[in-house]
Tab-separated table of C-alpha atoms in Angstrom:
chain	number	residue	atom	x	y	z
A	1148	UNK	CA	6.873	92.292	17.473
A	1149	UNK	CA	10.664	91.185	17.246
A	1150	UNK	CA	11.386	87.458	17.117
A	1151	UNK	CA	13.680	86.408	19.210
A	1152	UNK	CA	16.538	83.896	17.792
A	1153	UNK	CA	15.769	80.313	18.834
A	1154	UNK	CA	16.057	77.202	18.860
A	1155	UNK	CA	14.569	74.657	16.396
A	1156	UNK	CA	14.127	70.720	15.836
A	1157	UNK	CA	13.073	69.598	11.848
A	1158	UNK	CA	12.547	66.042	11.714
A	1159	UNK	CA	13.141	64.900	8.407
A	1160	UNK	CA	15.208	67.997	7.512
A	1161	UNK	CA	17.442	66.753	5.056
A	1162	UNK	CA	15.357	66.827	2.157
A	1163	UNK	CA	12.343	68.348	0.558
A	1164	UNK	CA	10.148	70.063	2.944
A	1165	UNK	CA	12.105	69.555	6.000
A	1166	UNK	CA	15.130	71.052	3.926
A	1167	UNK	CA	12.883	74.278	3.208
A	1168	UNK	CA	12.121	75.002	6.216
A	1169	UNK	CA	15.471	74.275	8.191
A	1170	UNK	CA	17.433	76.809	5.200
A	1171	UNK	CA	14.570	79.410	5.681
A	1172	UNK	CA	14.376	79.450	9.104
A	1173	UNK	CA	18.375	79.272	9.526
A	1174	UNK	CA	17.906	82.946	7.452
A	1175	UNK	CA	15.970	84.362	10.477
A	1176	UNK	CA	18.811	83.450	12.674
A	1177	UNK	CA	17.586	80.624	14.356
A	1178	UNK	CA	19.633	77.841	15.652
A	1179	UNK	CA	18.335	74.589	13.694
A	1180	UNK	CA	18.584	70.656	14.961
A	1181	UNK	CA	18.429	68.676	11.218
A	1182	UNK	CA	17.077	65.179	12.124
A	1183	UNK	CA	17.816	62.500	9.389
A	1184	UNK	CA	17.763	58.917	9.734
A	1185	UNK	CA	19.427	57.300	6.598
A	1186	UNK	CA	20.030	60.593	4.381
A	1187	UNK	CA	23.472	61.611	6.657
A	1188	UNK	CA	25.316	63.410	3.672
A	1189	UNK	CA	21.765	65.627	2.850
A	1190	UNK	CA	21.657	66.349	6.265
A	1191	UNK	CA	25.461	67.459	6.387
A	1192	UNK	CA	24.575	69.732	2.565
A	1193	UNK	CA	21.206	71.329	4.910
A	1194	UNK	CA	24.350	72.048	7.465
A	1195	UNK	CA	26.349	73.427	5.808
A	1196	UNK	CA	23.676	75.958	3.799
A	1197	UNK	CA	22.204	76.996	7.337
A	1198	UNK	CA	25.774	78.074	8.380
A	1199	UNK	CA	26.265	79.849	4.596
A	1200	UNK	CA	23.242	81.760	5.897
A	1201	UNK	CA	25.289	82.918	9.098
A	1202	UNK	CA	23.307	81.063	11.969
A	1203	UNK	CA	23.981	77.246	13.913
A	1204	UNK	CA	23.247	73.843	13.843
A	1205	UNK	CA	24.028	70.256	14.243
A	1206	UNK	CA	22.740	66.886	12.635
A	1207	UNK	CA	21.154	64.363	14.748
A	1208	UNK	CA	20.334	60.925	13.705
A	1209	UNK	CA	17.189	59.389	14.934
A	1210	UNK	CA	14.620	57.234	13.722
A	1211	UNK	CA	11.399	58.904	14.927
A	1212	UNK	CA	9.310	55.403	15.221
A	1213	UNK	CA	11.428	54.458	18.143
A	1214	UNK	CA	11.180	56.387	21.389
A	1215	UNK	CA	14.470	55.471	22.927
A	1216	UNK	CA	16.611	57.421	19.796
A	1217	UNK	CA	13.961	60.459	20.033
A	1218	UNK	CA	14.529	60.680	23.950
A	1219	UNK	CA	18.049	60.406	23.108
A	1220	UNK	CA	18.127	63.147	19.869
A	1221	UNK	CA	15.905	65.954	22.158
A	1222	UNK	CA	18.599	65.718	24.998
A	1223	UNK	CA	20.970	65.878	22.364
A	1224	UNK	CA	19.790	69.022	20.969
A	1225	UNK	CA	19.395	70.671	23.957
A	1226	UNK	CA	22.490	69.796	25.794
A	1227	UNK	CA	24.144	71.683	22.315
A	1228	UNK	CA	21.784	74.404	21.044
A	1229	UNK	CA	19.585	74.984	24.141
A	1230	UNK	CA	16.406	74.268	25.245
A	1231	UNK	CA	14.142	73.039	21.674
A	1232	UNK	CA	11.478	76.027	21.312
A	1233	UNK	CA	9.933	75.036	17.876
A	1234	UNK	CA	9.466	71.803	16.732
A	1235	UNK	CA	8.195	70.662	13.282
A	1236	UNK	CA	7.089	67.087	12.663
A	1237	UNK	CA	8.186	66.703	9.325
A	1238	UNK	CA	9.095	63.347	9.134
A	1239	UNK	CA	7.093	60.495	7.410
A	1240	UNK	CA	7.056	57.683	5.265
A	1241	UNK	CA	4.852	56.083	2.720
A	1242	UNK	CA	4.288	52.627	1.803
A	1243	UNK	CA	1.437	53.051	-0.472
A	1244	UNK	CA	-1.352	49.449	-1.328
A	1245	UNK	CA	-4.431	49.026	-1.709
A	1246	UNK	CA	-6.431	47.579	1.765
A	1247	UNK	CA	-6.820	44.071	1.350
A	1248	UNK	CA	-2.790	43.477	-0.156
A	1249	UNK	CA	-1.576	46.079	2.844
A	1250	UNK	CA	0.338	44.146	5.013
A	1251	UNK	CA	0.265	44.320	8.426
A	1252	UNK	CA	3.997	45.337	9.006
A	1253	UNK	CA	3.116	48.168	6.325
A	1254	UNK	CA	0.041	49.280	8.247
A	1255	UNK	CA	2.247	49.257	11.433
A	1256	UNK	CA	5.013	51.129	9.990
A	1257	UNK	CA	3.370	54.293	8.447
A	1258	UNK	CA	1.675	54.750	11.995
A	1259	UNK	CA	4.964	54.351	13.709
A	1260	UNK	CA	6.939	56.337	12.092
A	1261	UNK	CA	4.241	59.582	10.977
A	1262	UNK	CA	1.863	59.098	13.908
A	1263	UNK	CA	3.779	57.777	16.859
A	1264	UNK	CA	6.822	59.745	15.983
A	1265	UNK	CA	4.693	62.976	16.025
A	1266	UNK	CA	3.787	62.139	19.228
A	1267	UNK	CA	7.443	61.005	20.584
A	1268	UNK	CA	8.741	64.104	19.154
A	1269	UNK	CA	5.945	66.513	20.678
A	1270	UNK	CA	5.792	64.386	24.652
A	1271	UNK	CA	9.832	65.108	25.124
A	1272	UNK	CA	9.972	68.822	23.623
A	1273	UNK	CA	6.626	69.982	25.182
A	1274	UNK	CA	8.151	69.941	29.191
A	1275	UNK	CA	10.771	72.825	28.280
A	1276	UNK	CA	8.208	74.554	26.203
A	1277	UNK	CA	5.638	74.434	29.106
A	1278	UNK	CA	8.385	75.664	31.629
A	1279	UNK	CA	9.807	78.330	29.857
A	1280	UNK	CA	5.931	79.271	28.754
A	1281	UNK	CA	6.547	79.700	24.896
A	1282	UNK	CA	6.368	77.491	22.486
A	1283	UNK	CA	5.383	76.621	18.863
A	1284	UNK	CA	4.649	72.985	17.559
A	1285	UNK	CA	4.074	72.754	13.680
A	1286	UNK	CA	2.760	69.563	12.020
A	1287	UNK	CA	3.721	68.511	8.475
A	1288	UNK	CA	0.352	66.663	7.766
A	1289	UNK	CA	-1.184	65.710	4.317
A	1290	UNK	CA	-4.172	67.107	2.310
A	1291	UNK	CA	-4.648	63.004	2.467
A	1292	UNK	CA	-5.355	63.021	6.478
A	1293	UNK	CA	-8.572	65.539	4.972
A	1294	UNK	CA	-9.720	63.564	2.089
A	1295	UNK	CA	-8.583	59.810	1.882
A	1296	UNK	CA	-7.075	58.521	-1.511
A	1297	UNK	CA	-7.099	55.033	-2.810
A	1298	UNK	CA	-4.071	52.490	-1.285
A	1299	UNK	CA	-3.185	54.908	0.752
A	1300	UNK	CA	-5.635	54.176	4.447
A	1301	UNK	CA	-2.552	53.546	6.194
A	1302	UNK	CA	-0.728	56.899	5.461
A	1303	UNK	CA	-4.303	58.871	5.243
A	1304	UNK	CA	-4.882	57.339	9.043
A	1305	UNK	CA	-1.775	58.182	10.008
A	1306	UNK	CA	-2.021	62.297	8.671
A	1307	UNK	CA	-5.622	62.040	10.310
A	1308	UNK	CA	-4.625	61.006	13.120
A	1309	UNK	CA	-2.010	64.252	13.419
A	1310	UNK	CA	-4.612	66.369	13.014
A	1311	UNK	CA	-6.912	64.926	15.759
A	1312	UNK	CA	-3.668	64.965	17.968
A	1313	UNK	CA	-2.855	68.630	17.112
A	1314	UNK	CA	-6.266	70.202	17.544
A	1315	UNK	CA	-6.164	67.904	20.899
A	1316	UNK	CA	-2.646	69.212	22.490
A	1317	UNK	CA	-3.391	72.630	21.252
A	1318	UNK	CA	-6.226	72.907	23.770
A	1319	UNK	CA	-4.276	71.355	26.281
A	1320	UNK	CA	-1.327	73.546	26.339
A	1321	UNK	CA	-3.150	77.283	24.504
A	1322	UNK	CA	-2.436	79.107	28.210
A	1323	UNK	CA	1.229	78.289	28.375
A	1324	UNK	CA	2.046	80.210	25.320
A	1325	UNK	CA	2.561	77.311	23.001
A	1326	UNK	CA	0.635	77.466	20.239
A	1327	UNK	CA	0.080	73.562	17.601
A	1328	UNK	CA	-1.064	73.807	14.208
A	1329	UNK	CA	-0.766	71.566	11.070
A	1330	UNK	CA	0.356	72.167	7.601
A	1331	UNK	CA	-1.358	69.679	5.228
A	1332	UNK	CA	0.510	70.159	2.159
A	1333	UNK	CA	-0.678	68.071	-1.346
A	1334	UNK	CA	1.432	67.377	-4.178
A	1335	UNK	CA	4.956	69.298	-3.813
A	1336	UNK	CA	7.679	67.747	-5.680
A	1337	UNK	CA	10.078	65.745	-4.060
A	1338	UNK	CA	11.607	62.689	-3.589
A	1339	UNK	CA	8.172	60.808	-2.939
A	1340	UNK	CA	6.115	62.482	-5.503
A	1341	UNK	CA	9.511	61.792	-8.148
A	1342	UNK	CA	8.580	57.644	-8.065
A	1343	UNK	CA	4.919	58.298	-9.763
A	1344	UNK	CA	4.603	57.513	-13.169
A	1345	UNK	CA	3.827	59.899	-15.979
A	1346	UNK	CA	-0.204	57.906	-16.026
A	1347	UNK	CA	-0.140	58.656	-12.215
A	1348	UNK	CA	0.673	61.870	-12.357
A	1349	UNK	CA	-1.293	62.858	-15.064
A	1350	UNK	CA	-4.310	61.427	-13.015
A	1351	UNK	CA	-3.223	63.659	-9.653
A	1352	UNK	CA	-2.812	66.644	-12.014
A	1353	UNK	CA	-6.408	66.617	-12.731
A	1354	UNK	CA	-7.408	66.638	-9.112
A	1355	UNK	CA	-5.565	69.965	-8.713
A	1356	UNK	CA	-7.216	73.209	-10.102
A	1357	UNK	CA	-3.749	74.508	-10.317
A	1358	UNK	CA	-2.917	71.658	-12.765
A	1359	UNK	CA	0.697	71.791	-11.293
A	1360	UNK	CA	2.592	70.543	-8.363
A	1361	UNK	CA	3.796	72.342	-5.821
A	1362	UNK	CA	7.638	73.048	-4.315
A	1363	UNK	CA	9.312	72.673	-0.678
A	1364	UNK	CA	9.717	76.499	-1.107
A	1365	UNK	CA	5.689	77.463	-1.403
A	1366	UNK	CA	5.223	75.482	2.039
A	1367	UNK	CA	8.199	76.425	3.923
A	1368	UNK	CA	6.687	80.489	3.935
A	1369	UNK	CA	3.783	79.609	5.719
A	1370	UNK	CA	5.353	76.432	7.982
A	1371	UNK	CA	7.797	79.487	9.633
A	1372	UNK	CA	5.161	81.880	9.882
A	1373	UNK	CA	3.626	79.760	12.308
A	1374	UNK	CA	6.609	79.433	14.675
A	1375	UNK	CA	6.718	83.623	14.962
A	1376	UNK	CA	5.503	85.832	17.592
A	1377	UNK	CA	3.234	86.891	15.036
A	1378	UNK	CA	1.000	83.903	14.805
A	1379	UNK	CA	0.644	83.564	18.515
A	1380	UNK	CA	-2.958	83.540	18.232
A	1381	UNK	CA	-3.204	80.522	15.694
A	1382	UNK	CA	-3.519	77.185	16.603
A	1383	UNK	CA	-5.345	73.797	16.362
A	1384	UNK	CA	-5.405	74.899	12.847
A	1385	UNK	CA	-4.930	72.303	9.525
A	1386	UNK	CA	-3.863	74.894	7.266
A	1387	UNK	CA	-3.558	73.139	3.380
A	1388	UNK	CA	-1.073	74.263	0.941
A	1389	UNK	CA	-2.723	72.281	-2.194
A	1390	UNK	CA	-3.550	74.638	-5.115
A	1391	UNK	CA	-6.723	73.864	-4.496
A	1392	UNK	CA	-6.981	70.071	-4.866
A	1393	UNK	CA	-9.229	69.981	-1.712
A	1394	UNK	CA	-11.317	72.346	-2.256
């Protein structure tokens, strides 16, 4: 079946991931809403290569972990592009300790921002989706949320807790035509894999059979799949894209 152009929101879209997605999308025609919060001249670069590609956008500043700015950024999107029709949580943060040195603000602010801002996102996109009976909701999740990893039980809760919360709203909403699923990437090289050391990275290698990282490009493929027509029989699925480290 023919996709119809629409419109998306990418939090997060001005680098890695969210970038991949937001340029490949923008080459199916689609109408894309790049969400940064401190990144504003990435953002404007993802602009400017969606409108190389021939479609439309805008930038929108919000911080995800507060509700007022996300209320705010979905009325903005919609009062410019049109009604938001495929929304990807991409947005997230790490602040990486072991248990008993994580701070409380540190524990807090992980959940805020990946977990809470999911759901922010999702609660003031989901009433157009529901009225106009289509939808498609895609999670940017972590292999982590599957498997744990050591100093990392605030940002593994908070990728867990997506994929309880998309296997959850996927039930509630499967007869309206929307259609929630996760992507739990693991590895991919970007700017929060770039701060490990060469002894921490040769330790991660060895917990991927593919004994390489992955790039923004080998998720995005699979992330836009699963806002076609085509995949309207998928959901509250955690789909990894890994190379096999949780196998």
């Amino acid at each position: 079946m023919k996709n119809k152009k629409r419109v998306a929101l990418i939090t997060g879209a001005s680098r890695g991931i969210g970038r991949a997605i937001a340029i490949r999308l923008a080459k199916a025609g689609h109408k894309i809403a790049i969400n940064y919060n401190s990144h504003k001249n990435d953002a404007i670069e993802v602009l400017n290569s969606i409108k190389n590609c021939g479609s439309d956008g805008i930038i929108v500043k919000a911080d995800v972990s507060k509700i007022d700015e996300v209320e705010f950024m979905v009325k903005n999107v919609e009062e410019n592009l049109g009604s938001i029709e495929i929304l990807y949580n991409n947005a997230g943060i790490i602040s990486d300790s072991l248990l008993m040195r994580l701070k409380i603000e540190e524990f807090d602010r992980v959940i805020d921002t990946n977990l809470k801002g999911t759901f922010y996102c999702t609660k003031f996109c989901l009433n157009n989706m529901i009225k106009n009976r289509w939808g498609r909701i895609i999670n940017i999740s972590s292999v982590v949320g599957l498997r744990g990893n050591v100093g990392q039980s605030n940002y593994s809760a908070s990728k867990g807790g997506i994929h309880a919360f998309t296997k959850s709203v996927a039930k509630e909403v499967a007869t309206r035509n929307i259609t929630v699923n996760a992507v739990a990437p693991g590895y991919i090289s970007t700017a929060t894999t770039d701060v490990l050391t060469d002894k921490q990275k040769t330790t991660v290698m060895s917990w991927i059979p593919m004994q390489r990282f992955g790039d923004p490009d080998e998720v995005a493929p699979l992330a836009t799949f699963l806002s076609t027509e085509e995949a309207r029989y998928i959901t509250g699925e955690i789909i990894r894209v890994d190379g096999g480290m949780a196998i």
